[in-house]
C-alpha atoms as a PDB file:
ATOM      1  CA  UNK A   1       2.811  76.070 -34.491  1.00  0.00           C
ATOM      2  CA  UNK A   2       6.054  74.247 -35.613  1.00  0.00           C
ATOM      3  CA  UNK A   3       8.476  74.142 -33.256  1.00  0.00           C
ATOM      4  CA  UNK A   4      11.088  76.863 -32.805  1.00  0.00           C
ATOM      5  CA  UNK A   5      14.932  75.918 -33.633  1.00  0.00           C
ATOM      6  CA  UNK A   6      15.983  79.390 -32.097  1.00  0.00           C
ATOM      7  CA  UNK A   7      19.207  78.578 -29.945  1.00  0.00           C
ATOM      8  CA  UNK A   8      19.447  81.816 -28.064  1.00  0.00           C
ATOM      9  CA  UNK A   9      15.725  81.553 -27.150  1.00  0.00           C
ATOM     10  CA  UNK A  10      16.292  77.441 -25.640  1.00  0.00           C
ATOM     11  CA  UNK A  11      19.153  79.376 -24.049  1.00  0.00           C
ATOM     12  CA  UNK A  12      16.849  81.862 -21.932  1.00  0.00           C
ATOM     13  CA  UNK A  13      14.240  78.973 -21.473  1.00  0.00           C
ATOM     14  CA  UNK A  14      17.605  77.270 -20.079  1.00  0.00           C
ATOM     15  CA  UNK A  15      18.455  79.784 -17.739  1.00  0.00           C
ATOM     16  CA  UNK A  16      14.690  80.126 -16.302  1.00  0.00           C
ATOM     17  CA  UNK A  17      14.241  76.157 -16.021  1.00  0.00           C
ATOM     18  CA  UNK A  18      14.357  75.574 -12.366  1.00  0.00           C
ATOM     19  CA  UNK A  19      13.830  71.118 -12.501  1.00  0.00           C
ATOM     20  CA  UNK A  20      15.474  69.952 -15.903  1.00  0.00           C
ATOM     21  CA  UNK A  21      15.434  66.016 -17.395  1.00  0.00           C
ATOM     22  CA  UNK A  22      16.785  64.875 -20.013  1.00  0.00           C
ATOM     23  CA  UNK A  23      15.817  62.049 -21.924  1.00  0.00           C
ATOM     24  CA  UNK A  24      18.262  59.858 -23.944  1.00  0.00           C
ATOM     25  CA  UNK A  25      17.911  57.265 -26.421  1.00  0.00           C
ATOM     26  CA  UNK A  26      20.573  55.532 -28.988  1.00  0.00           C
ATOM     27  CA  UNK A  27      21.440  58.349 -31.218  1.00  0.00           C
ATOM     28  CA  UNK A  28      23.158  59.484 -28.153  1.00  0.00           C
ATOM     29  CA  UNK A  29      25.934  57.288 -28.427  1.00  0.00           C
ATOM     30  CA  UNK A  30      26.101  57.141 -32.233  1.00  0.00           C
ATOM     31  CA  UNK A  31      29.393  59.423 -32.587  1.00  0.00           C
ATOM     32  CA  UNK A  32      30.793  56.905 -30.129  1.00  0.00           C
ATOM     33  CA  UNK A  33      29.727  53.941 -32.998  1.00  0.00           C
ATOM     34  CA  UNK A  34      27.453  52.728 -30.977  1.00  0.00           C
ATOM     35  CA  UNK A  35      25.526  50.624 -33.485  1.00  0.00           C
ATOM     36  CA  UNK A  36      21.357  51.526 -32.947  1.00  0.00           C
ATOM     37  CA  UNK A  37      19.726  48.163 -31.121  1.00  0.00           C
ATOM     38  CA  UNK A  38      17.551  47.274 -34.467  1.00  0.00           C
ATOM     39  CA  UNK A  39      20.493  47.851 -36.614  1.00  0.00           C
ATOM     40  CA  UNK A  40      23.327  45.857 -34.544  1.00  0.00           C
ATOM     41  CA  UNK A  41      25.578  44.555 -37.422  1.00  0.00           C
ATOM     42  CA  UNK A  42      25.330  42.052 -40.421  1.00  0.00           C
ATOM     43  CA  UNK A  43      24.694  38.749 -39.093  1.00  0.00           C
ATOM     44  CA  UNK A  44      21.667  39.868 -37.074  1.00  0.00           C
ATOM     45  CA  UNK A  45      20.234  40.694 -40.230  1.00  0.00           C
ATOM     46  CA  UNK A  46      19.209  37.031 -40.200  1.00  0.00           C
ATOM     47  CA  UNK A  47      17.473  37.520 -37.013  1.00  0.00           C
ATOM     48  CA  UNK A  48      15.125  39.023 -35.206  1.00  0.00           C
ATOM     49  CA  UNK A  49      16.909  40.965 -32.745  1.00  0.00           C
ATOM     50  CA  UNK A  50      14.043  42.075 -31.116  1.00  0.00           C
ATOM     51  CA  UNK A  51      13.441  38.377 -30.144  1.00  0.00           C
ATOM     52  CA  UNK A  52      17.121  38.081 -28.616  1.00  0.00           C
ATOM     53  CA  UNK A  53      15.807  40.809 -26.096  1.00  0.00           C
ATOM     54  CA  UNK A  54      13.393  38.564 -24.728  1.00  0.00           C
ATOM     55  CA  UNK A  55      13.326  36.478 -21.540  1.00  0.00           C
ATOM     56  CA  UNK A  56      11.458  33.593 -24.047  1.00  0.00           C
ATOM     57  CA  UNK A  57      14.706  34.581 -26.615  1.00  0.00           C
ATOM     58  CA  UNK A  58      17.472  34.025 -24.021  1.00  0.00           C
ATOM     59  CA  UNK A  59      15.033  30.798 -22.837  1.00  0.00           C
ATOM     60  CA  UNK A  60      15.121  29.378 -25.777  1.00  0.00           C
ATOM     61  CA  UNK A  61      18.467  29.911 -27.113  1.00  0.00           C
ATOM     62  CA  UNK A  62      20.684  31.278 -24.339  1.00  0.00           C
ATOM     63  CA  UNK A  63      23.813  30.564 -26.588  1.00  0.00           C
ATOM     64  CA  UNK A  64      22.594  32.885 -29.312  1.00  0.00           C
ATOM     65  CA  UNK A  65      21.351  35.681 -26.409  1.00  0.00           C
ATOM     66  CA  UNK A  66      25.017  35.841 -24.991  1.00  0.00           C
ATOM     67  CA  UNK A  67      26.533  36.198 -28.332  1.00  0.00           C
ATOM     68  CA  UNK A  68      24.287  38.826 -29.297  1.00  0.00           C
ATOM     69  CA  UNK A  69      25.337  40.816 -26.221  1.00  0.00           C
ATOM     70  CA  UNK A  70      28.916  39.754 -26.126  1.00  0.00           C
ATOM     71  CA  UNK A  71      29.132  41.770 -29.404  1.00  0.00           C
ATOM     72  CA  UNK A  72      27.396  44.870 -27.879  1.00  0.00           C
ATOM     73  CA  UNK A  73      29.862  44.314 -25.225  1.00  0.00           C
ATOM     74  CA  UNK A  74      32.794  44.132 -26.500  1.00  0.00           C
ATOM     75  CA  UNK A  75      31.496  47.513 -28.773  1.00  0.00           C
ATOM     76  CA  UNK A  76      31.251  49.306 -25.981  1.00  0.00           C
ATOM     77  CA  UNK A  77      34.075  48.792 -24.471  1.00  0.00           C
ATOM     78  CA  UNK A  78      36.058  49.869 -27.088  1.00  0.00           C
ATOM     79  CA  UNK A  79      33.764  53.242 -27.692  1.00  0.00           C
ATOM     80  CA  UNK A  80      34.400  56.323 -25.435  1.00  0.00           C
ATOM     81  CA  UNK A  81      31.838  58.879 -24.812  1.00  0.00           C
ATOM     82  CA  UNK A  82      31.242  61.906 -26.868  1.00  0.00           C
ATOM     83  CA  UNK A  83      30.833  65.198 -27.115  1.00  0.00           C
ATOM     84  CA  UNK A  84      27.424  65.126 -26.475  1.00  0.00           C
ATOM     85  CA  UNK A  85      28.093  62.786 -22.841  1.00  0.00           C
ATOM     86  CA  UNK A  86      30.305  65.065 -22.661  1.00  0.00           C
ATOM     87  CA  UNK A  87      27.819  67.910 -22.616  1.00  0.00           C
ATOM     88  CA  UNK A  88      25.341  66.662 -20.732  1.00  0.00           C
ATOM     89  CA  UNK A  89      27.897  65.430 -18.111  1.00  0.00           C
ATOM     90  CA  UNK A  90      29.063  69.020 -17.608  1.00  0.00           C
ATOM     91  CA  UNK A  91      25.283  70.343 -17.020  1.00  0.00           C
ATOM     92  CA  UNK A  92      24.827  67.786 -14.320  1.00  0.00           C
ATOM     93  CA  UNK A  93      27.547  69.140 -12.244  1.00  0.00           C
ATOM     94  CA  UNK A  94      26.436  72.063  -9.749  1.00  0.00           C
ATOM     95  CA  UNK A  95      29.981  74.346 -10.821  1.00  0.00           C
ATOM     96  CA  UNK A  96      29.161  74.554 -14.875  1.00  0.00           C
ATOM     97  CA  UNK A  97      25.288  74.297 -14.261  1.00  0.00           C
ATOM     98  CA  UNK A  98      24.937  77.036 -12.018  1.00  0.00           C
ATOM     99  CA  UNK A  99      26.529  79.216 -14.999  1.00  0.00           C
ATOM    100  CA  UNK A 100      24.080  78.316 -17.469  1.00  0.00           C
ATOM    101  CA  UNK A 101      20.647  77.597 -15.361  1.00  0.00           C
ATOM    102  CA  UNK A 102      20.984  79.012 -12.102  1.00  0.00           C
ATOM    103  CA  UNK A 103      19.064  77.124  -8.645  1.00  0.00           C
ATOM    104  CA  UNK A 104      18.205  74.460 -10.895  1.00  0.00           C
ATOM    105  CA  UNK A 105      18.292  70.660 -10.418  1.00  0.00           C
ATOM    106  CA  UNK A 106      18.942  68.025 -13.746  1.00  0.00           C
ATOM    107  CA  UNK A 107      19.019  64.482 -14.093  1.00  0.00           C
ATOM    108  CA  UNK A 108      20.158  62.592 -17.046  1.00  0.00           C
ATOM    109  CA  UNK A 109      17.552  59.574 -17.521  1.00  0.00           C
ATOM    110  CA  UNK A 110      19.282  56.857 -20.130  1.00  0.00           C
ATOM    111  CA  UNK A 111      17.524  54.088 -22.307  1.00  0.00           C
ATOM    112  CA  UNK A 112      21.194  53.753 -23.152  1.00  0.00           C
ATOM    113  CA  UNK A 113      23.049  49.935 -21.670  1.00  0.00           C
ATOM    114  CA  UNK A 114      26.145  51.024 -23.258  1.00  0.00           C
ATOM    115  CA  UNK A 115      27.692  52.760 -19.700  1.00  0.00           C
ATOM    116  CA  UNK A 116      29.388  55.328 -21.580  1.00  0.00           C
ATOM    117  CA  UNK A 117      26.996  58.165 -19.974  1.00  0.00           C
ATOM    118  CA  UNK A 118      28.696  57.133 -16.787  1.00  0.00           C
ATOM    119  CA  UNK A 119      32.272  56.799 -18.102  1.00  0.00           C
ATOM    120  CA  UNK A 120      31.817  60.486 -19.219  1.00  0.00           C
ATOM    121  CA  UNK A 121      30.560  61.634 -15.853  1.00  0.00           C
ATOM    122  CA  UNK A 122      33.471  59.902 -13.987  1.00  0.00           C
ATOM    123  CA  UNK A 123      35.649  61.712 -16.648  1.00  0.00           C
ATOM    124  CA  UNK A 124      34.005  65.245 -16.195  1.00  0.00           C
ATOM    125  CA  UNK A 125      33.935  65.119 -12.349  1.00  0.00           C
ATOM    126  CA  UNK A 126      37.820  64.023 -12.439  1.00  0.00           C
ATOM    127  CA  UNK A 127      38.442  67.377 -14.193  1.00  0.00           C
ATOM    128  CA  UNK A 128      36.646  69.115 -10.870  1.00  0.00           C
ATOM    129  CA  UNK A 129      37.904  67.639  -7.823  1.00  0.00           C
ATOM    130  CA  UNK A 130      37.340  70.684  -5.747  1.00  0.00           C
ATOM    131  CA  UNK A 131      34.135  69.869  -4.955  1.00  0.00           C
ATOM    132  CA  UNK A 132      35.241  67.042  -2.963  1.00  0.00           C
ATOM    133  CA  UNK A 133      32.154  64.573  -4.170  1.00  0.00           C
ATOM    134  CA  UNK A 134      32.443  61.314  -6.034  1.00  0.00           C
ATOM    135  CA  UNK A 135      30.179  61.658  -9.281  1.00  0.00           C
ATOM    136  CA  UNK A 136      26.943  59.385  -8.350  1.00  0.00           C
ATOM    137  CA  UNK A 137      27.143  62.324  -5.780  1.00  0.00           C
ATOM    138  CA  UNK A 138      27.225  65.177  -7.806  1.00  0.00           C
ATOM    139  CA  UNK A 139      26.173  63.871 -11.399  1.00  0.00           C
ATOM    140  CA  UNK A 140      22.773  62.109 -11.502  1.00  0.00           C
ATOM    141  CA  UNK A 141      22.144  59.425 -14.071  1.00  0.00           C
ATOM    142  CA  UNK A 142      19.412  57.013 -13.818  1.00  0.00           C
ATOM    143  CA  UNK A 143      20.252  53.859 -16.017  1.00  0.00           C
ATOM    144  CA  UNK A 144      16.504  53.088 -16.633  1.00  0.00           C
ATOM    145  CA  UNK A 145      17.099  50.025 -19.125  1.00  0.00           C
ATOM    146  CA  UNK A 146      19.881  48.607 -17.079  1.00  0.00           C
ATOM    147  CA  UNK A 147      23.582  48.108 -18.029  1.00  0.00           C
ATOM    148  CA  UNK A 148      25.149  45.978 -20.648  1.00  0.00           C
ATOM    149  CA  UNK A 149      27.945  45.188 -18.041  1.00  0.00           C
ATOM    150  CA  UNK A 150      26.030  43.883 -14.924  1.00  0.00           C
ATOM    151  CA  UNK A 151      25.704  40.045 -14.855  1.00  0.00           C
ATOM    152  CA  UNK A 152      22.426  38.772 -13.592  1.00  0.00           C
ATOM    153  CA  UNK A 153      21.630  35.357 -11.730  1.00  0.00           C
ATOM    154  CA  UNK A 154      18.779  33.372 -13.468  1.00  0.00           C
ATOM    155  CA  UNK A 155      18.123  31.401 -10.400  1.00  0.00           C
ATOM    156  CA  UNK A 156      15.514  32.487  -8.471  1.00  0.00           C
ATOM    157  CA  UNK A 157      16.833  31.439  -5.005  1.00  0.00           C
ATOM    158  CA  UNK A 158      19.831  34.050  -6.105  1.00  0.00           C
ATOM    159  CA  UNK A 159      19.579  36.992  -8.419  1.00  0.00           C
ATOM    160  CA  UNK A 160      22.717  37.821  -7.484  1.00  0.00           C
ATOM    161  CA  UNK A 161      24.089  40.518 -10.043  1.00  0.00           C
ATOM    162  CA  UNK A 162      27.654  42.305 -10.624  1.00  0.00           C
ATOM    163  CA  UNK A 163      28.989  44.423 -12.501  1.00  0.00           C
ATOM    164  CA  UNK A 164      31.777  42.725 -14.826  1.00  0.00           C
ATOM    165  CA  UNK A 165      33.945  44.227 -17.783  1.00  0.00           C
ATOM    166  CA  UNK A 166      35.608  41.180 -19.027  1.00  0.00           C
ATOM    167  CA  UNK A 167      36.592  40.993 -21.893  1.00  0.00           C
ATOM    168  CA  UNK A 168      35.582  37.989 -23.368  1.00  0.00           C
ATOM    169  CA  UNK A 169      33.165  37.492 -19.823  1.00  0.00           C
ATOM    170  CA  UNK A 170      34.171  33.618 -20.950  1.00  0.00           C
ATOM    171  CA  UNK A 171      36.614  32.232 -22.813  1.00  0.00           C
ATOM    172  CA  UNK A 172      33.902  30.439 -25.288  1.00  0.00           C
ATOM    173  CA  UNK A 173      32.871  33.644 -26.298  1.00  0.00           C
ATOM    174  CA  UNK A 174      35.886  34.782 -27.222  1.00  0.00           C
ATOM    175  CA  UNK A 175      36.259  36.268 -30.639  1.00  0.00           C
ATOM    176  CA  UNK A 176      32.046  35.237 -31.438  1.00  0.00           C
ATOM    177  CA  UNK A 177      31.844  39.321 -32.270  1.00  0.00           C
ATOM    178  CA  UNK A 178      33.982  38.854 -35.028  1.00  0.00           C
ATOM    179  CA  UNK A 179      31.514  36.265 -36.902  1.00  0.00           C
ATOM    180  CA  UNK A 180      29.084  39.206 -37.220  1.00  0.00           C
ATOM    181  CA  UNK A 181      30.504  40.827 -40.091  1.00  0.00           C
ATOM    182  CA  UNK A 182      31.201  37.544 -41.383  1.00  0.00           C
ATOM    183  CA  UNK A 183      27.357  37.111 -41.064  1.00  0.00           C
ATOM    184  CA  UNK A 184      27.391  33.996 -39.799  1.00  0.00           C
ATOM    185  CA  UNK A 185      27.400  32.440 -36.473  1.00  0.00           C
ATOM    186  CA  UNK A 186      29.277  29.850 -34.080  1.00  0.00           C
ATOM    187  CA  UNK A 187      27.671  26.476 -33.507  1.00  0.00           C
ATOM    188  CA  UNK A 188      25.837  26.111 -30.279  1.00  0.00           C
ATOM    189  CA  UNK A 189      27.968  26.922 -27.044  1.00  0.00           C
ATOM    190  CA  UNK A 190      27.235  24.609 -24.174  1.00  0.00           C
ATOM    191  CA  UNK A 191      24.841  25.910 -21.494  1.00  0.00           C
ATOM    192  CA  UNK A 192      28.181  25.101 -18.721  1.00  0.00           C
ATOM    193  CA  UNK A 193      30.873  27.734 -21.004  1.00  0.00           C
ATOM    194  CA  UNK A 194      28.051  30.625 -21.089  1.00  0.00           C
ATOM    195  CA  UNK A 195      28.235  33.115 -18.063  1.00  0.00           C
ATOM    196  CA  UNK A 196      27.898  31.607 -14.631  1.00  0.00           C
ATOM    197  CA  UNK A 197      26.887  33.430 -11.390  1.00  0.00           C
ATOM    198  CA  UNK A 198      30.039  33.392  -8.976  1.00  0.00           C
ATOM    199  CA  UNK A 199      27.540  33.017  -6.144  1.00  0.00           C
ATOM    200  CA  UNK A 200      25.870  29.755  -6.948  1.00  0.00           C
ATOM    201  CA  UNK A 201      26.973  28.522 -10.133  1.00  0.00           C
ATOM    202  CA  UNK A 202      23.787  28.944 -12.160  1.00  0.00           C
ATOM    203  CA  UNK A 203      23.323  30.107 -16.003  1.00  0.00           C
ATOM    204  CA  UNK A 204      23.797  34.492 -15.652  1.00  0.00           C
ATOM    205  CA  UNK A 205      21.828  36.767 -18.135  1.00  0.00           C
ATOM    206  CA  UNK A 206      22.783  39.859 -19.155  1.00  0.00           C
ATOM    207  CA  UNK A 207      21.180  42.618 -16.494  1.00  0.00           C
ATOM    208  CA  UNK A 208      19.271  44.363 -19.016  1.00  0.00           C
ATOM    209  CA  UNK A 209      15.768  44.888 -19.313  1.00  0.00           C
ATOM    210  CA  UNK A 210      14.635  42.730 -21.933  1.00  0.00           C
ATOM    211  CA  UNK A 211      11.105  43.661 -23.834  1.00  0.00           C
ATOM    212  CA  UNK A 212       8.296  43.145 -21.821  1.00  0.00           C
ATOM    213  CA  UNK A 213      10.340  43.342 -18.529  1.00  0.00           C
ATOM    214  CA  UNK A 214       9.591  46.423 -15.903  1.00  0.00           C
ATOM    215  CA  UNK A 215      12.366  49.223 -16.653  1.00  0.00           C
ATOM    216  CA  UNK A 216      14.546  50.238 -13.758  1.00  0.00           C
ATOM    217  CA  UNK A 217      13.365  53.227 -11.085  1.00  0.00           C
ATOM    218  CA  UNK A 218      10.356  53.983 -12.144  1.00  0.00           C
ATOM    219  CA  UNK A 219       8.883  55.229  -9.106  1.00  0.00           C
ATOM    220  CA  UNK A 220      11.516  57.495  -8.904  1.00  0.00           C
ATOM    221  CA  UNK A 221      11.785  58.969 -12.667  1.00  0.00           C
ATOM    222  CA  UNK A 222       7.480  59.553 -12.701  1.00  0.00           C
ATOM    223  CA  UNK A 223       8.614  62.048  -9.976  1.00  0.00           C
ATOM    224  CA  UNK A 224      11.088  63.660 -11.466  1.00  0.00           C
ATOM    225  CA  UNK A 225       8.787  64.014 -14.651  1.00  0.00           C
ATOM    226  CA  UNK A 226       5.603  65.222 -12.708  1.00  0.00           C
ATOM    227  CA  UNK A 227       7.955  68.018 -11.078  1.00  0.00           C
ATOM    228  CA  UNK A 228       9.758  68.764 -14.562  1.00  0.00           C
ATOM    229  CA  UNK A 229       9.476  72.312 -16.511  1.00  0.00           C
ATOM    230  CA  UNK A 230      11.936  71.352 -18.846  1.00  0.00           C
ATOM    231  CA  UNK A 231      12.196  68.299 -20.468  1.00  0.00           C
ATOM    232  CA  UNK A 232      15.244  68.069 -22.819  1.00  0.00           C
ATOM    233  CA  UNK A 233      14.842  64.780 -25.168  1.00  0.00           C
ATOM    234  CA  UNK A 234      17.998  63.294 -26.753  1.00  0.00           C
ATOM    235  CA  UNK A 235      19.381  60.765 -29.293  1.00  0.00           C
ATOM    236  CA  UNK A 236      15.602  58.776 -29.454  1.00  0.00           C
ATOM    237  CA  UNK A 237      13.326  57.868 -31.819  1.00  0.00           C
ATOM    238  CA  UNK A 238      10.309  58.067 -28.983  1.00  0.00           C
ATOM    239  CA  UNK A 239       8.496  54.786 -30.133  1.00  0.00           C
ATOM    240  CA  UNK A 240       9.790  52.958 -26.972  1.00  0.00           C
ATOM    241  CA  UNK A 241       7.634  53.362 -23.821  1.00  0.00           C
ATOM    242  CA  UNK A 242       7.286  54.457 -21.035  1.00  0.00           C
ATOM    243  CA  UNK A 243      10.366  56.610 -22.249  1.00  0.00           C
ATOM    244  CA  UNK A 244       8.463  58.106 -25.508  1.00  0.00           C
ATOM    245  CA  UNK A 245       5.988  59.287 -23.038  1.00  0.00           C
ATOM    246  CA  UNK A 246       8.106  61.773 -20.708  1.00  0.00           C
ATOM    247  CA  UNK A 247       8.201  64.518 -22.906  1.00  0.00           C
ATOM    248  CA  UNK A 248       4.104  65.164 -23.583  1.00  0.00           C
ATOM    249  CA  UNK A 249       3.710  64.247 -19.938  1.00  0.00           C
ATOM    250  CA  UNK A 250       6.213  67.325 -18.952  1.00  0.00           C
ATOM    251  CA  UNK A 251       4.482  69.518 -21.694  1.00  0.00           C
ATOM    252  CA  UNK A 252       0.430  68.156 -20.024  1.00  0.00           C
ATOM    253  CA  UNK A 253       2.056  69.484 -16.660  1.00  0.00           C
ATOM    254  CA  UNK A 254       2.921  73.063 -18.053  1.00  0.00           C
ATOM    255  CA  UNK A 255       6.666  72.138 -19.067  1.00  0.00           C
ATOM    256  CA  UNK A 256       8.833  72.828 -22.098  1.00  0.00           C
ATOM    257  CA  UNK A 257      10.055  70.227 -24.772  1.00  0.00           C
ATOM    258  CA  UNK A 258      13.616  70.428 -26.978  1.00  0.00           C
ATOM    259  CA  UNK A 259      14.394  68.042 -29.325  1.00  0.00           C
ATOM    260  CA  UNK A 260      17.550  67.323 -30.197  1.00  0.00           C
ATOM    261  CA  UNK A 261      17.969  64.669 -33.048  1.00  0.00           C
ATOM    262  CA  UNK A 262      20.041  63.851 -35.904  1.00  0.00           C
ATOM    263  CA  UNK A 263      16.701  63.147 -38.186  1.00  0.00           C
ATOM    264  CA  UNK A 264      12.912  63.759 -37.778  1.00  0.00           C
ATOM    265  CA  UNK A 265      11.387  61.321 -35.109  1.00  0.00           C
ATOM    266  CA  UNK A 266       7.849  60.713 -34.009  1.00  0.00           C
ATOM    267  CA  UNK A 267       5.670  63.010 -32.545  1.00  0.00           C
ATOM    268  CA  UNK A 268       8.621  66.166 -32.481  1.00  0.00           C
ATOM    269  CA  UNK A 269       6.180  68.164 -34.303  1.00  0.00           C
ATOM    270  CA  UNK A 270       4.650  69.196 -30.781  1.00  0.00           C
ATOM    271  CA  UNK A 271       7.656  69.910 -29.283  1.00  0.00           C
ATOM    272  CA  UNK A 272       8.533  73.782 -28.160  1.00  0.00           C
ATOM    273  CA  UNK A 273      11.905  73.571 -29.174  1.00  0.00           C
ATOM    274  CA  UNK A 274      13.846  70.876 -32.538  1.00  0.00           C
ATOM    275  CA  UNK A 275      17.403  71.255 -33.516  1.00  0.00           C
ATOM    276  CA  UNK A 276      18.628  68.692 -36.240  1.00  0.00           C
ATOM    277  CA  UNK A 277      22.169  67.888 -35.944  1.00  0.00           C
ATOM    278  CA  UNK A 278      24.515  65.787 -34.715  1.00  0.00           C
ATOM    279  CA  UNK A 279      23.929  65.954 -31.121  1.00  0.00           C
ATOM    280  CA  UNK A 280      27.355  65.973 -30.089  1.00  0.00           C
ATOM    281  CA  UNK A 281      27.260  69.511 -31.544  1.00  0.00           C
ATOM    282  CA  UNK A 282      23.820  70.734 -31.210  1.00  0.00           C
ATOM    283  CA  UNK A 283      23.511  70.000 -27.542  1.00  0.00           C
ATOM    284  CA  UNK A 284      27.416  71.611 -27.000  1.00  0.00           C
ATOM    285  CA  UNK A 285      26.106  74.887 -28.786  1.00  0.00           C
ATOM    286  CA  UNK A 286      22.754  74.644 -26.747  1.00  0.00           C
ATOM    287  CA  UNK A 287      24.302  74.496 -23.637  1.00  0.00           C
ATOM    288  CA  UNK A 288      27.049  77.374 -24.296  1.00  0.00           C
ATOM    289  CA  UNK A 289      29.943  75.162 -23.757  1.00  0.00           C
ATOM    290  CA  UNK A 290      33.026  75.019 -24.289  1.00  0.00           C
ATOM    291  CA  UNK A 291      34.800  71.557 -24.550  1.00  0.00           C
ATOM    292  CA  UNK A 292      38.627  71.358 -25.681  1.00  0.00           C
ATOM    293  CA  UNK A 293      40.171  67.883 -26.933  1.00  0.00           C
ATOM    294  CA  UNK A 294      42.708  68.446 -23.951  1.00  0.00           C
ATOM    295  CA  UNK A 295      41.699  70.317 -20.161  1.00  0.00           C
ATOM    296  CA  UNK A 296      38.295  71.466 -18.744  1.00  0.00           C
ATOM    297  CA  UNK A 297      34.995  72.036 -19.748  1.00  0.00           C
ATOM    298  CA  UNK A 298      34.154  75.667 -19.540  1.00  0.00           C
ATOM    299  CA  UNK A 299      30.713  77.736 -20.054  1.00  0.00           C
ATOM    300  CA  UNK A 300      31.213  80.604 -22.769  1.00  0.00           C
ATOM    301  CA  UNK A 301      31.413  84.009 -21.483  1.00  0.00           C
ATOM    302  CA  UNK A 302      28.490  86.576 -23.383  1.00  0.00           C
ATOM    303  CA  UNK A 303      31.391  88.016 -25.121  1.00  0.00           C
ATOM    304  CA  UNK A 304      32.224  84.199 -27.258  1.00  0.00           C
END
């Protein structure tokens, strides 16, 4: 049976889910212009990208792996979240979920580096300070690839890592992002002007997990999908695992899947529930939501 792009129906599945994930992948940030990973601008058209994602990659050209993520970085920092952050910041607090999905828990679990899932939860629990809680406490996010912005410690007598918004992190990387659209790239930067730990001095990574590296919080996220009834998927293409796997393990276990996705992506066809859309307006809608340009999120009364 194909699956059923009936909003009011997700709605009443929505209201009767009692433990709700969601699952996020790049097209979430894509209203933000959040380039997609394989797709990250014209001079990495000459490269494998992939391959700058790599602990061998960064090993073998560390120069190259910091510019590659000093242009992600400086992206993001100029993007703000979306509509669809937005939406799924206002589901993970208690006051608007309650509304929509009463006695039920959510968490938000992000393939997304780009911290703009978090910038939109500080901005949505700012709009609710009644409640008294900061938003790790109220709004949970697991950040299961990392974030673009911590700073890790290749040493192994250190690891130290921190989170660091610099912009440029160094001064030799300063203006590299700019050579991308120029689609060509800056001669080798010595190994002492790349990022430095400020514990002990050693070459820094970015703290991302690179391909073939263990994601973050596993442990905890195979819980939360083993106790799932709903599993809401988000912005992904589902060809990276273990993330692509979530969904059909929450269906295997008796749960629900809705698919929300600009385009067709693997496997949707055995989802419960696919709306194609921008997600910044699908999810809004899905959720009943109301979100003005200026003051606070509010759920739709029956009558809107």
């Amino acid at each position: 049976m194909a699956p059923s792009n009936n909003m009011d129906a997700f709605r009443e599945l929505l209201a009767s889910s009692r433990h709700i994930v969601a699952v996020a992948g790049a097209g979430l940030s894509a209203a933000s212009g959040i380039p997609t990973f394989r797709g990250a601008g014209g001079m990495w058209r000459k490269y494998n990208a992939i391959s700058l994602a790599t602990p061998e990659g960064f090993k073998a050209n560390p120069s190259l792996s910091w510019q590659f993520y000093h242009y992600r970085r400086e992206t993001a920092l100029r993007a703000q979240p979306n509509n669809a952050h937005r939406a799924l910041s206002a589901f993970s607090l208690p006051t608007i979920r309650q509304q929509i999905s009463p006695g039920s828990t959510f968490t938000l679990i992000t393939q997304n580096v780009d911290g703009l899932s978090q910038r939109s939860n500080d901005q949505i629990a700012a709009m609710f300070p009644e409640e008294g809680n900061t938003a790790d406490e109220k709004l949970q996010l697991i950040e299961m690839h990392g974030k673009l912005f911590d700073v890790s410690c290749t040493a192994k007598d250190c690891r130290h890592v921190e989170y660091n918004t610099k912009s440029p992190i160094t001064e030799a990387l300063g203006g590299t992002e700019l050579l991308v659209e120029h689609g060509t790239l800056d001669p080798d930067i010595p190994l002492e002007d790349l990022p430095r730990c400020s514990k002990c001095g050693s070459l820094a990574r970015p703290g991302v997990v690179w391909f073939g590296e263990r994601p973050f919080h596993l442990d905890d996220i195979d819980k939360l999908v083993e106790k799932a009834d709903l599993c809401v998927v988000v912005g992904t293409s589902s060809t990276v695992y273990p993330a692509a796997g979530y969904a059909m393990e929450v269906q295997e276990n008796g749960g629900k899947v809705a698919v929300f996705n600009l385009d067709r992506s693997e496997g949707d066809e055995e989802a419960d529930y696919l709306f194609l859309g921008p997600c910044e307006e699908t999810l809004v809608q899905a959720f009943g939501l109301t979100i003005p340009e200026n003051g606070k999120i509010s759920v739709n009364t029956p009558s809107e």
